[in-house]
Short mmCIF file of C-alpha atoms in Angstrom, two decimals:
data_model
loop_
_atom_site.label_atom_id
_atom_site.label_comp_id
_atom_site.label_asym_id
_atom_site.label_seq_id
_atom_site.Cartn_x
_atom_site.Cartn_y
_atom_site.Cartn_z
CA VAL V 1 158.67 26.90 -21.02
CA ALA V 2 158.85 30.78 -20.34
CA ALA V 3 155.71 32.65 -19.70
CA ASP V 4 156.75 35.61 -21.29
CA SER V 5 157.68 37.30 -24.86
CA ARG V 6 161.03 34.82 -24.81
CA PHE V 7 158.01 31.41 -25.93
CA LYS V 8 159.51 31.46 -29.00
CA LEU V 9 163.22 30.65 -28.88
CA LYS V 10 164.35 27.60 -28.12
CA SER V 11 166.41 28.55 -24.92
CA SER V 12 162.62 28.41 -23.29
CA TRP V 13 162.43 25.47 -23.64
CA ARG V 14 163.39 22.49 -21.33
CA ALA V 15 163.25 18.88 -21.49
CA VAL V 16 163.28 15.85 -19.40
CA ASP V 17 162.22 11.99 -19.10
CA ALA V 18 160.59 11.89 -16.16
CA GLY V 19 159.39 7.67 -17.28
CA ASN V 20 160.91 5.59 -14.04
CA VAL V 21 160.48 7.52 -11.52
CA GLY V 22 161.37 6.10 -7.56
CA GLY V 23 161.43 2.25 -9.45
CA LEU V 24 157.49 2.98 -11.21
CA VAL V 25 157.26 3.06 -14.61
CA THR V 26 155.83 6.40 -15.04
CA GLN V 27 154.83 6.57 -18.39
CA ASN V 28 151.43 7.00 -20.58
CA TYR V 29 149.71 9.72 -19.19
CA ALA V 30 146.79 12.86 -19.93
CA GLY V 31 145.77 15.64 -17.90
CA ALA V 32 147.17 17.29 -15.30
CA VAL V 33 146.84 19.87 -12.55
CA SER V 34 148.58 21.66 -10.25
CA ASP V 35 148.16 22.92 -6.39
CA GLY V 36 150.01 26.31 -6.83
CA ARG V 37 153.30 23.88 -5.73
CA PHE V 38 153.00 20.47 -6.88
CA ILE V 39 151.97 19.47 -10.02
CA TYR V 40 150.33 17.11 -10.21
CA PHE V 41 149.86 13.98 -13.11
CA ALA V 42 146.57 11.43 -14.49
CA PRO V 43 147.64 8.87 -14.79
CA TYR V 44 145.73 7.11 -18.40
CA ASP V 45 146.14 3.92 -18.42
CA HIS V 46 147.28 2.24 -14.91
CA GLY V 47 147.43 3.77 -11.09
CA VAL V 48 150.78 5.53 -10.33
CA VAL V 49 150.45 9.33 -9.91
CA LEU V 50 153.76 10.96 -11.16
CA ARG V 51 153.96 14.72 -9.57
CA TYR V 52 156.53 17.08 -9.61
CA ASP V 53 157.16 20.05 -6.86
CA THR V 54 158.07 23.00 -9.52
CA GLN V 55 160.52 24.52 -6.66
CA ALA V 56 163.18 21.87 -7.29
CA PRO V 57 165.23 21.61 -10.43
CA PHE V 58 162.66 20.09 -14.05
CA GLU V 59 165.39 18.26 -15.49
CA ASP V 60 166.32 16.49 -12.12
CA ALA V 61 164.18 13.49 -12.38
CA THR V 62 165.84 11.81 -9.09
CA GLY V 63 164.82 15.81 -7.82
CA GLY V 64 161.85 17.52 -8.46
CA TRP V 65 159.37 14.16 -9.12
CA SER V 66 158.50 11.47 -7.39
CA ALA V 67 155.23 9.17 -7.83
CA TYR V 68 153.50 6.60 -6.34
CA ASP V 69 151.66 3.98 -7.27
CA ALA V 70 147.67 4.03 -6.22
CA SER V 71 145.90 1.54 -8.22
CA THR V 72 145.18 -0.82 -5.03
CA THR V 73 143.72 1.96 -3.31
CA ASP V 74 140.97 0.68 -0.39
CA GLY V 75 141.23 -2.32 -2.78
CA LEU V 76 139.52 -1.03 -5.72
CA PRO V 77 140.79 -0.49 -9.31
CA ALA V 78 141.85 2.51 -8.98
CA VAL V 79 143.73 2.59 -12.50
CA ALA V 80 143.25 4.53 -16.21
CA PHE V 81 142.12 8.08 -16.03
CA ARG V 82 141.41 11.77 -17.64
CA GLU V 83 142.59 14.82 -15.88
CA ALA V 84 142.69 15.85 -12.77
CA VAL V 85 140.44 18.44 -10.47
CA PHE V 86 142.23 20.56 -7.59
CA ASP V 87 139.57 21.38 -5.16
CA GLY V 88 141.64 24.01 -2.49
CA ARG V 89 142.44 20.68 -0.43
CA PHE V 90 141.81 17.88 -2.67
CA VAL V 91 143.20 16.79 -5.87
CA TYR V 92 140.84 14.05 -7.14
CA PHE V 93 141.49 11.70 -10.66
CA VAL V 94 138.36 11.18 -12.68
CA PRO V 95 137.24 7.96 -13.83
CA ALA V 96 137.54 6.86 -17.67
CA HIS V 97 138.08 3.59 -18.97
CA LEU V 98 140.52 0.87 -18.38
CA PRO V 99 139.52 -0.40 -20.66
CA ALA V 100 135.35 -0.37 -19.65
CA ALA V 101 134.02 2.60 -18.55
CA HIS V 102 134.38 2.96 -14.63
CA GLY V 103 133.37 4.79 -12.06
CA VAL V 104 136.29 4.22 -9.07
CA VAL V 105 137.22 8.82 -8.33
CA LEU V 106 140.96 8.94 -7.07
CA ARG V 107 141.44 11.57 -4.86
CA HIS V 108 144.30 12.66 -2.24
CA ASP V 109 145.07 14.81 0.18
CA THR V 110 147.23 17.68 -0.25
CA THR V 111 148.07 18.41 2.81
CA LEU V 112 149.58 14.70 3.83
CA PRO V 113 152.79 13.54 2.64
CA PHE V 114 152.61 12.16 -1.08
CA SER V 115 153.84 8.47 -0.39
CA SER V 116 151.59 8.04 2.52
CA SER V 117 148.90 5.78 1.95
CA ALA V 118 147.32 7.20 4.75
CA SER V 119 146.90 10.73 1.70
CA TRP V 120 144.86 8.10 -0.65
CA SER V 121 141.24 6.94 -0.93
CA ALA V 122 139.25 5.82 -3.50
CA TYR V 123 135.76 5.54 -4.15
CA ASP V 124 133.68 3.53 -6.28
CA ALA V 125 130.99 6.42 -8.67
CA GLY V 126 129.89 4.29 -11.30
CA ASN V 127 126.35 3.63 -9.64
CA THR V 128 125.14 7.06 -8.32
CA ASP V 129 121.16 7.48 -8.34
CA GLY V 130 120.52 4.50 -10.20
CA LEU V 131 122.85 5.21 -13.21
CA THR V 132 125.55 3.99 -14.73
CA SER V 133 127.76 7.13 -14.18
CA LYS V 134 131.66 5.88 -15.58
CA GLY V 135 133.36 7.31 -18.42
CA TYR V 136 134.91 10.31 -17.83
CA VAL V 137 136.64 12.60 -19.36
CA GLY V 138 137.87 15.93 -17.00
CA ALA V 139 136.02 18.22 -13.92
CA VAL V 140 136.01 20.66 -12.77
CA PHE V 141 135.80 23.19 -8.82
CA ALA V 142 132.60 25.24 -8.83
CA GLY V 143 131.70 26.51 -5.03
CA MET V 144 131.85 23.74 -3.17
CA PHE V 145 131.00 21.01 -5.35
CA VAL V 146 132.98 19.31 -7.66
CA TYR V 147 131.24 18.06 -11.24
CA PHE V 148 132.30 15.67 -13.86
CA VAL V 149 132.45 15.23 -17.05
CA PRO V 150 130.35 12.84 -19.13
CA TYR V 151 132.41 10.77 -21.91
CA GLN V 152 132.27 6.56 -23.00
CA ASP V 153 130.07 4.52 -21.36
CA THR V 154 130.38 0.71 -20.59
CA ALA V 155 128.70 -0.11 -23.76
CA GLY V 156 131.49 2.18 -25.71
CA GLY V 157 128.75 4.84 -26.72
CA TYR V 158 129.09 8.54 -25.78
CA HIS V 159 126.84 9.41 -22.41
CA GLY V 160 125.68 12.80 -20.52
CA ILE V 161 124.69 11.34 -17.24
CA VAL V 162 126.70 14.36 -14.90
CA LEU V 163 127.97 13.27 -11.54
CA ARG V 164 129.03 15.72 -8.97
CA HIS V 165 130.56 15.42 -5.61
CA ASP V 166 129.85 17.27 -2.96
CA THR V 167 132.83 18.59 -1.32
CA ARG V 168 131.08 19.33 2.06
CA GLY V 169 130.21 15.71 2.93
CA LEU V 170 132.68 12.24 3.55
CA PHE V 171 133.96 11.38 -0.07
CA LYS V 172 132.84 8.34 0.67
CA ALA V 173 129.49 8.64 1.85
CA ASN V 174 126.70 7.90 -0.89
CA THR V 175 124.91 10.68 0.12
CA SER V 176 127.83 13.96 -1.24
CA TRP V 177 127.38 12.08 -4.14
CA SER V 178 125.10 12.99 -7.42
CA ALA V 179 124.35 12.73 -11.07
CA PHE V 180 121.63 13.84 -13.59
CA ASP V 181 121.04 12.12 -16.94
CA ALA V 182 121.24 15.84 -19.52
CA ALA V 183 120.88 13.41 -22.95
CA ARG V 184 117.90 11.91 -21.76
CA ARG V 185 116.58 14.87 -20.15
CA MET V 186 117.22 17.28 -22.65
CA VAL V 187 115.96 15.43 -25.33
CA PRO V 188 112.60 17.52 -26.14
CA SER V 189 114.43 19.88 -26.96
CA GLY V 190 116.52 18.07 -29.97
CA LEU V 191 120.06 18.82 -28.48
CA ARG V 192 122.46 16.44 -28.52
CA ALA V 193 123.50 16.83 -24.61
CA THR V 194 126.23 13.64 -24.69
CA TRP V 195 129.63 13.65 -25.98
CA TRP V 196 131.05 16.62 -23.60
CA MET V 197 135.23 17.73 -23.86
CA SER V 198 135.69 19.76 -20.89
CA ALA V 199 134.14 22.37 -18.32
CA CYS V 200 135.10 26.04 -16.56
CA THR V 201 134.10 27.89 -14.47
CA MET V 202 132.48 30.71 -15.25
CA GLY V 203 132.18 32.91 -12.13
CA ARG V 204 128.06 33.87 -11.02
CA SER V 205 127.03 32.75 -14.58
CA GLY V 206 127.69 31.15 -17.76
CA TRP V 207 127.12 27.60 -19.94
CA ALA V 208 127.09 24.45 -18.46
CA ASP V 209 127.54 20.75 -17.90
CA VAL V 210 126.55 21.52 -14.75
CA PRO V 211 126.44 24.87 -12.56
CA VAL V 212 125.20 28.15 -11.55
CA ASP V 213 122.51 31.10 -10.27
CA SER V 214 122.65 34.18 -9.09
CA PRO V 215 122.07 34.58 -5.13
CA ALA V 216 121.72 37.70 -3.65
CA PRO V 217 124.64 39.79 -2.06
CA THR V 218 123.98 37.89 1.51
CA GLU V 219 124.25 34.20 0.12
CA ALA V 220 127.64 32.51 -0.97
CA PRO V 221 129.70 33.06 -4.38
CA GLU V 222 128.64 30.89 -6.44
CA ALA V 223 130.57 29.00 -9.91
CA ALA V 224 129.50 28.15 -12.85
CA ALA V 225 131.01 25.49 -15.36
CA VAL V 226 130.37 25.02 -19.75
CA VAL V 227 131.30 21.77 -20.96
CA VAL V 228 131.07 22.22 -25.17
CA ALA V 229 130.85 19.22 -27.67
CA PRO V 230 133.26 19.71 -30.72
CA SER V 231 131.57 16.79 -32.62
CA GLY V 232 128.49 14.96 -31.44
CA GLY V 233 129.07 12.77 -29.88
CA GLY V 234 130.61 10.70 -32.73
CA SER V 235 127.92 11.87 -35.62
CA ALA V 236 129.39 12.80 -39.66
CA SER V 237 127.74 16.17 -38.69
CA GLY V 238 129.73 16.79 -35.88
CA GLY V 239 127.68 19.60 -33.27
CA ALA V 240 128.45 21.98 -30.42
CA GLU V 241 125.51 21.88 -28.47
CA ALA V 242 126.23 23.38 -24.95
CA PHE V 243 124.75 22.53 -21.71
CA ARG V 244 124.24 25.42 -18.63
CA ALA V 245 122.59 24.17 -15.39
CA SER V 246 121.90 25.92 -11.92
CA VAL V 247 123.86 25.32 -8.59
CA ARG V 248 122.99 26.95 -4.97
CA ALA V 249 125.60 25.99 -2.55
CA SER V 250 122.79 24.80 0.09
#
C-alpha cells in the first residue's frame, strides 16, 4: 500500500498469492521484519521462512519472493515462531509453540545468501539459567541485547520469564543467554507480570518487559523496551500491567 494520502484509494493496494514459492508450501505466517531491503516472514506452524525483496515487483511471486526450509537447522526442530526481530545484521525468529511451547531460536545472517544453509543457525534456549524459557510472542532489539516477550509455557498457562540474548557473544554459547522470571519477582508488588503481547524501544528511558538506564554521557547509548499485557493472563477481570527494567550495555 502507498504510504501517503492515497491510503483509502483502491488503486493504492496490491495483493499477491505467495503461498507456493520455490516449490515450497509458504502459508501461515505470524509476523514479519525488515532489514532495510528484504522482508522476512515468520512461519507460524512450520519452518519455511518466506522473504520478499522490496526492490522487485510485489505481484511477481516468482521474482521478488523466495523461501527457505529452515525446519531442521542444526539438527533442531526449528518450526513454529511468532514474530521476528533484526539487530542490524541478524534476523531472529521468536520461538512459540509446536504445538507445545519451545525455546528454539532461529537466526539468519543477512550478509550471506538467503538460500545457503551457512546463513542459518539455531539454538535451544529453552532451559536458560535453570528456568523453563519457552513460549514467546515477540522480541525487541535494545542496545546490544535481544529481549523475547513471554507468552505461554509448556503447560499452556501464561508465564513471565523474559529471555535475553547478548548479541556481542556467540549465538550458540549459553553464556550469551540469560533469563529472568519477572512474574515471580513481581509477586510482592501484587502485579501479574505474565502474558505480555509486544515490546518496543524508547530511547534512554521507558516502560518495559526489559530495558533501561540513563547512562553517563561518556557511556554507550542505551535503549528501553516496553511490554504491555492487554488482558492480564487470560483472567476475566483483564489487566494492563506494564513492566520496566533497566539494562546497561556492559
